[in-house]
Amino acid sequence: MAQQNVASAIKNPVKEGWLQKQSRHLRKWRPRWVVLEGSTLHTFKKEKDYANPTEIIDLKVFSSVKSSEDHTHKAFSFDVYSPESRFSFVAKSENEKEDWIRHIGKAIVLSNNKSVYQKEIEWNGGDDDDDEDEDEDE
């Protein structure tokens, strides 16, 4: 995805703010402006500068979000994870951590429910059962 498309695609963030994010390779903690929109988390080096994301995390492929102090040994930390990968973040307070967990968890559930519904439509050949019921009533 081109960087310009990412910037123009962020129109209605559900939540955004500063978090510490652990880098995947060097495992260093870095400040990131994190934006949740729909089923995607974007991370940036600068606040409200949506032009150059450092990471784009598609929550459709992640199974859960949970507190992770035991894993990171950092207060107010949480992980977004799937069986294959994990992203670790640290908030500034317990309340902020819980708010991020709540919003990300809701995004994961909604994206999974939407995916299941889309699969059902594809399975039915694009037809909703409601259309068939209406025909029977006439």
PDB file of C-alpha atoms in Angstrom:
ATOM      1  CA  MET A   1       0.000   0.000   0.000  1.00  0.00           C
ATOM      2  CA  ALA A   2       1.419   3.399  -0.964  1.00  0.00           C
ATOM      3  CA  GLN A   3       2.160   5.772   1.911  1.00  0.00           C
ATOM      4  CA  GLN A   4      -0.186   8.438   0.497  1.00  0.00           C
ATOM      5  CA  ASN A   5      -3.048   5.948   0.447  1.00  0.00           C
ATOM      6  CA  VAL A   6      -2.453   5.150   4.123  1.00  0.00           C
ATOM      7  CA  ALA A   7      -2.546   8.828   5.065  1.00  0.00           C
ATOM      8  CA  SER A   8      -5.756   9.490   3.188  1.00  0.00           C
ATOM      9  CA  ALA A   9      -7.305   6.247   4.446  1.00  0.00           C
ATOM     10  CA  ILE A  10      -7.249   7.350   8.116  1.00  0.00           C
ATOM     11  CA  LYS A  11     -10.421   9.380   8.420  1.00  0.00           C
ATOM     12  CA  ASN A  12     -12.219   8.191  11.552  1.00  0.00           C
ATOM     13  CA  PRO A  13      -9.814   6.919  14.189  1.00  0.00           C
ATOM     14  CA  VAL A  14     -11.572   5.106  17.033  1.00  0.00           C
ATOM     15  CA  LYS A  15      -8.646   5.738  19.379  1.00  0.00           C
ATOM     16  CA  GLU A  16      -5.204   7.274  19.111  1.00  0.00           C
ATOM     17  CA  GLY A  17      -2.401   8.195  21.478  1.00  0.00           C
ATOM     18  CA  TRP A  18       1.194   7.672  22.564  1.00  0.00           C
ATOM     19  CA  LEU A  19       2.303   4.167  23.542  1.00  0.00           C
ATOM     20  CA  GLN A  20       5.668   2.472  23.861  1.00  0.00           C
ATOM     21  CA  LYS A  21       5.994  -0.328  21.285  1.00  0.00           C
ATOM     22  CA  GLN A  22       8.591  -3.067  21.397  1.00  0.00           C
ATOM     23  CA  SER A  23      10.467  -3.425  18.112  1.00  0.00           C
ATOM     24  CA  ARG A  24      10.212  -6.872  16.571  1.00  0.00           C
ATOM     25  CA  HIS A  25      13.879  -7.535  15.833  1.00  0.00           C
ATOM     26  CA  LEU A  26      15.936  -5.568  18.358  1.00  0.00           C
ATOM     27  CA  ARG A  27      13.241  -5.822  21.080  1.00  0.00           C
ATOM     28  CA  LYS A  28      13.816  -2.150  22.014  1.00  0.00           C
ATOM     29  CA  TRP A  29      11.005   0.006  23.398  1.00  0.00           C
ATOM     30  CA  ARG A  30      10.194   3.025  21.260  1.00  0.00           C
ATOM     31  CA  PRO A  31       7.537   5.746  21.552  1.00  0.00           C
ATOM     32  CA  ARG A  32       4.883   5.475  18.850  1.00  0.00           C
ATOM     33  CA  TRP A  33       1.737   7.408  18.029  1.00  0.00           C
ATOM     34  CA  VAL A  34      -0.779   4.570  17.699  1.00  0.00           C
ATOM     35  CA  VAL A  35      -4.002   4.911  15.715  1.00  0.00           C
ATOM     36  CA  LEU A  36      -6.842   2.383  15.785  1.00  0.00           C
ATOM     37  CA  GLU A  37      -9.237   2.654  12.885  1.00  0.00           C
ATOM     38  CA  GLY A  38     -11.628  -0.138  12.006  1.00  0.00           C
ATOM     39  CA  SER A  39      -9.686  -3.395  12.204  1.00  0.00           C
ATOM     40  CA  THR A  40      -6.245  -1.826  11.727  1.00  0.00           C
ATOM     41  CA  LEU A  41      -3.630  -0.459  14.119  1.00  0.00           C
ATOM     42  CA  HIS A  42      -1.175   2.021  12.591  1.00  0.00           C
ATOM     43  CA  THR A  43       1.975   3.185  14.394  1.00  0.00           C
ATOM     44  CA  PHE A  44       3.859   6.406  13.629  1.00  0.00           C
ATOM     45  CA  LYS A  45       6.931   8.236  14.876  1.00  0.00           C
ATOM     46  CA  LYS A  46       5.100  11.588  15.026  1.00  0.00           C
ATOM     47  CA  GLU A  47       1.750  12.595  16.502  1.00  0.00           C
ATOM     48  CA  LYS A  48      -1.026  13.026  13.920  1.00  0.00           C
ATOM     49  CA  ASP A  49       1.485  12.630  11.053  1.00  0.00           C
ATOM     50  CA  TYR A  50      -0.200   9.812   9.142  1.00  0.00           C
ATOM     51  CA  ALA A  51       2.143   9.900   6.127  1.00  0.00           C
ATOM     52  CA  ASN A  52       4.779   7.344   7.175  1.00  0.00           C
ATOM     53  CA  PRO A  53       3.547   4.456   9.329  1.00  0.00           C
ATOM     54  CA  THR A  54       6.231   2.393  11.045  1.00  0.00           C
ATOM     55  CA  GLU A  55       3.824  -0.542  11.297  1.00  0.00           C
ATOM     56  CA  ILE A  56       0.404  -1.509   9.939  1.00  0.00           C
ATOM     57  CA  ILE A  57      -1.201  -4.244  12.030  1.00  0.00           C
ATOM     58  CA  ASP A  58      -4.246  -5.980  10.524  1.00  0.00           C
ATOM     59  CA  LEU A  59      -6.312  -7.077  13.531  1.00  0.00           C
ATOM     60  CA  LYS A  60      -8.267  -9.571  11.384  1.00  0.00           C
ATOM     61  CA  VAL A  61      -5.356 -12.007  11.743  1.00  0.00           C
ATOM     62  CA  PHE A  62      -4.928 -11.520  15.501  1.00  0.00           C
ATOM     63  CA  SER A  63      -6.847 -13.592  17.997  1.00  0.00           C
ATOM     64  CA  SER A  64      -6.630 -11.576  21.202  1.00  0.00           C
ATOM     65  CA  VAL A  65      -5.313  -8.672  23.250  1.00  0.00           C
ATOM     66  CA  LYS A  66      -4.420  -8.988  26.925  1.00  0.00           C
ATOM     67  CA  SER A  67      -2.386  -7.537  29.756  1.00  0.00           C
ATOM     68  CA  SER A  68       1.224  -8.700  29.540  1.00  0.00           C
ATOM     69  CA  GLU A  69       3.177  -7.488  32.587  1.00  0.00           C
ATOM     70  CA  ASP A  70       4.251 -11.102  33.212  1.00  0.00           C
ATOM     71  CA  HIS A  71       5.684 -11.351  29.678  1.00  0.00           C
ATOM     72  CA  THR A  72       7.244  -7.875  29.299  1.00  0.00           C
ATOM     73  CA  HIS A  73       8.043  -7.174  32.973  1.00  0.00           C
ATOM     74  CA  LYS A  74       6.704  -3.640  32.405  1.00  0.00           C
ATOM     75  CA  ALA A  75       3.797  -1.987  34.196  1.00  0.00           C
ATOM     76  CA  PHE A  76       0.766  -1.099  32.038  1.00  0.00           C
ATOM     77  CA  SER A  77       1.839  -3.377  29.171  1.00  0.00           C
ATOM     78  CA  PHE A  78      -0.395  -5.368  26.859  1.00  0.00           C
ATOM     79  CA  ASP A  79       0.054  -7.689  23.888  1.00  0.00           C
ATOM     80  CA  VAL A  80      -1.849  -8.065  20.636  1.00  0.00           C
ATOM     81  CA  TYR A  81      -1.187 -11.605  19.498  1.00  0.00           C
ATOM     82  CA  SER A  82      -1.946 -14.493  17.193  1.00  0.00           C
ATOM     83  CA  PRO A  83      -0.488 -17.999  17.207  1.00  0.00           C
ATOM     84  CA  GLU A  84       2.291 -16.757  14.871  1.00  0.00           C
ATOM     85  CA  SER A  85       3.199 -13.321  16.233  1.00  0.00           C
ATOM     86  CA  ARG A  86       2.916 -10.824  19.057  1.00  0.00           C
ATOM     87  CA  PHE A  87       3.095  -7.039  19.351  1.00  0.00           C
ATOM     88  CA  SER A  88       3.824  -5.575  22.793  1.00  0.00           C
ATOM     89  CA  PHE A  89       2.802  -2.090  23.916  1.00  0.00           C
ATOM     90  CA  VAL A  90       3.065  -0.059  27.129  1.00  0.00           C
ATOM     91  CA  ALA A  91       0.544   2.610  28.128  1.00  0.00           C
ATOM     92  CA  LYS A  92       1.083   5.499  30.562  1.00  0.00           C
ATOM     93  CA  SER A  93      -1.424   4.259  33.153  1.00  0.00           C
ATOM     94  CA  GLU A  94      -3.589   1.288  34.104  1.00  0.00           C
ATOM     95  CA  ASN A  95      -6.734   3.097  32.908  1.00  0.00           C
ATOM     96  CA  GLU A  96      -5.171   3.901  29.555  1.00  0.00           C
ATOM     97  CA  LYS A  97      -3.988   0.289  29.173  1.00  0.00           C
ATOM     98  CA  GLU A  98      -7.486  -1.030  29.920  1.00  0.00           C
ATOM     99  CA  ASP A  99      -9.010   1.446  27.461  1.00  0.00           C
ATOM    100  CA  TRP A 100      -6.656   0.295  24.667  1.00  0.00           C
ATOM    101  CA  ILE A 101      -7.358  -3.368  25.485  1.00  0.00           C
ATOM    102  CA  ARG A 102     -11.128  -2.721  25.379  1.00  0.00           C
ATOM    103  CA  HIS A 103     -10.996  -0.874  22.037  1.00  0.00           C
ATOM    104  CA  ILE A 104      -8.587  -3.319  20.358  1.00  0.00           C
ATOM    105  CA  GLY A 105     -10.522  -6.325  21.702  1.00  0.00           C
ATOM    106  CA  LYS A 106     -13.751  -4.925  20.282  1.00  0.00           C
ATOM    107  CA  ALA A 107     -12.053  -4.319  16.909  1.00  0.00           C
ATOM    108  CA  ILE A 108     -10.782  -7.927  16.848  1.00  0.00           C
ATOM    109  CA  VAL A 109     -14.241  -9.334  17.668  1.00  0.00           C
ATOM    110  CA  LEU A 110     -15.995  -7.128  15.101  1.00  0.00           C
ATOM    111  CA  SER A 111     -13.469  -7.986  12.371  1.00  0.00           C
ATOM    112  CA  ASN A 112     -13.823 -11.713  13.108  1.00  0.00           C
ATOM    113  CA  ASN A 113     -17.640 -11.512  13.099  1.00  0.00           C
ATOM    114  CA  LYS A 114     -17.591  -9.577   9.836  1.00  0.00           C
ATOM    115  CA  SER A 115     -15.267 -12.160   8.307  1.00  0.00           C
ATOM    116  CA  VAL A 116     -17.585 -15.002   9.348  1.00  0.00           C
ATOM    117  CA  TYR A 117     -20.609 -13.161   7.902  1.00  0.00           C
ATOM    118  CA  GLN A 118     -18.759 -12.507   4.625  1.00  0.00           C
ATOM    119  CA  LYS A 119     -17.826 -16.195   4.423  1.00  0.00           C
ATOM    120  CA  GLU A 120     -21.487 -17.166   4.951  1.00  0.00           C
ATOM    121  CA  ILE A 121     -22.542 -14.888   2.099  1.00  0.00           C
ATOM    122  CA  GLU A 122     -19.867 -16.409  -0.147  1.00  0.00           C
ATOM    123  CA  TRP A 123     -20.986 -19.923   0.899  1.00  0.00           C
ATOM    124  CA  ASN A 124     -24.573 -19.065  -0.069  1.00  0.00           C
ATOM    125  CA  GLY A 125     -23.448 -17.747  -3.433  1.00  0.00           C
ATOM    126  CA  GLY A 126     -24.028 -14.141  -2.436  1.00  0.00           C
ATOM    127  CA  ASP A 127     -27.707 -14.645  -1.583  1.00  0.00           C
ATOM    128  CA  ASP A 128     -29.158 -13.795   1.801  1.00  0.00           C
ATOM    129  CA  ASP A 129     -31.746 -16.197   3.224  1.00  0.00           C
ATOM    130  CA  ASP A 130     -34.074 -13.212   3.763  1.00  0.00           C
ATOM    131  CA  ASP A 131     -34.647 -12.871   0.019  1.00  0.00           C
ATOM    132  CA  GLU A 132     -35.891 -16.453  -0.192  1.00  0.00           C
ATOM    133  CA  ASP A 133     -38.306 -15.925   2.726  1.00  0.00           C
ATOM    134  CA  GLU A 134     -39.829 -12.865   1.037  1.00  0.00           C
ATOM    135  CA  ASP A 135     -40.487 -14.857  -2.156  1.00  0.00           C
ATOM    136  CA  GLU A 136     -42.278 -17.587  -0.206  1.00  0.00           C
ATOM    137  CA  ASP A 137     -44.692 -15.085   1.411  1.00  0.00           C
ATOM    138  CA  GLU A 138     -45.997 -13.818  -1.950  1.00  0.00           C
TER     139      GLU A 138
END
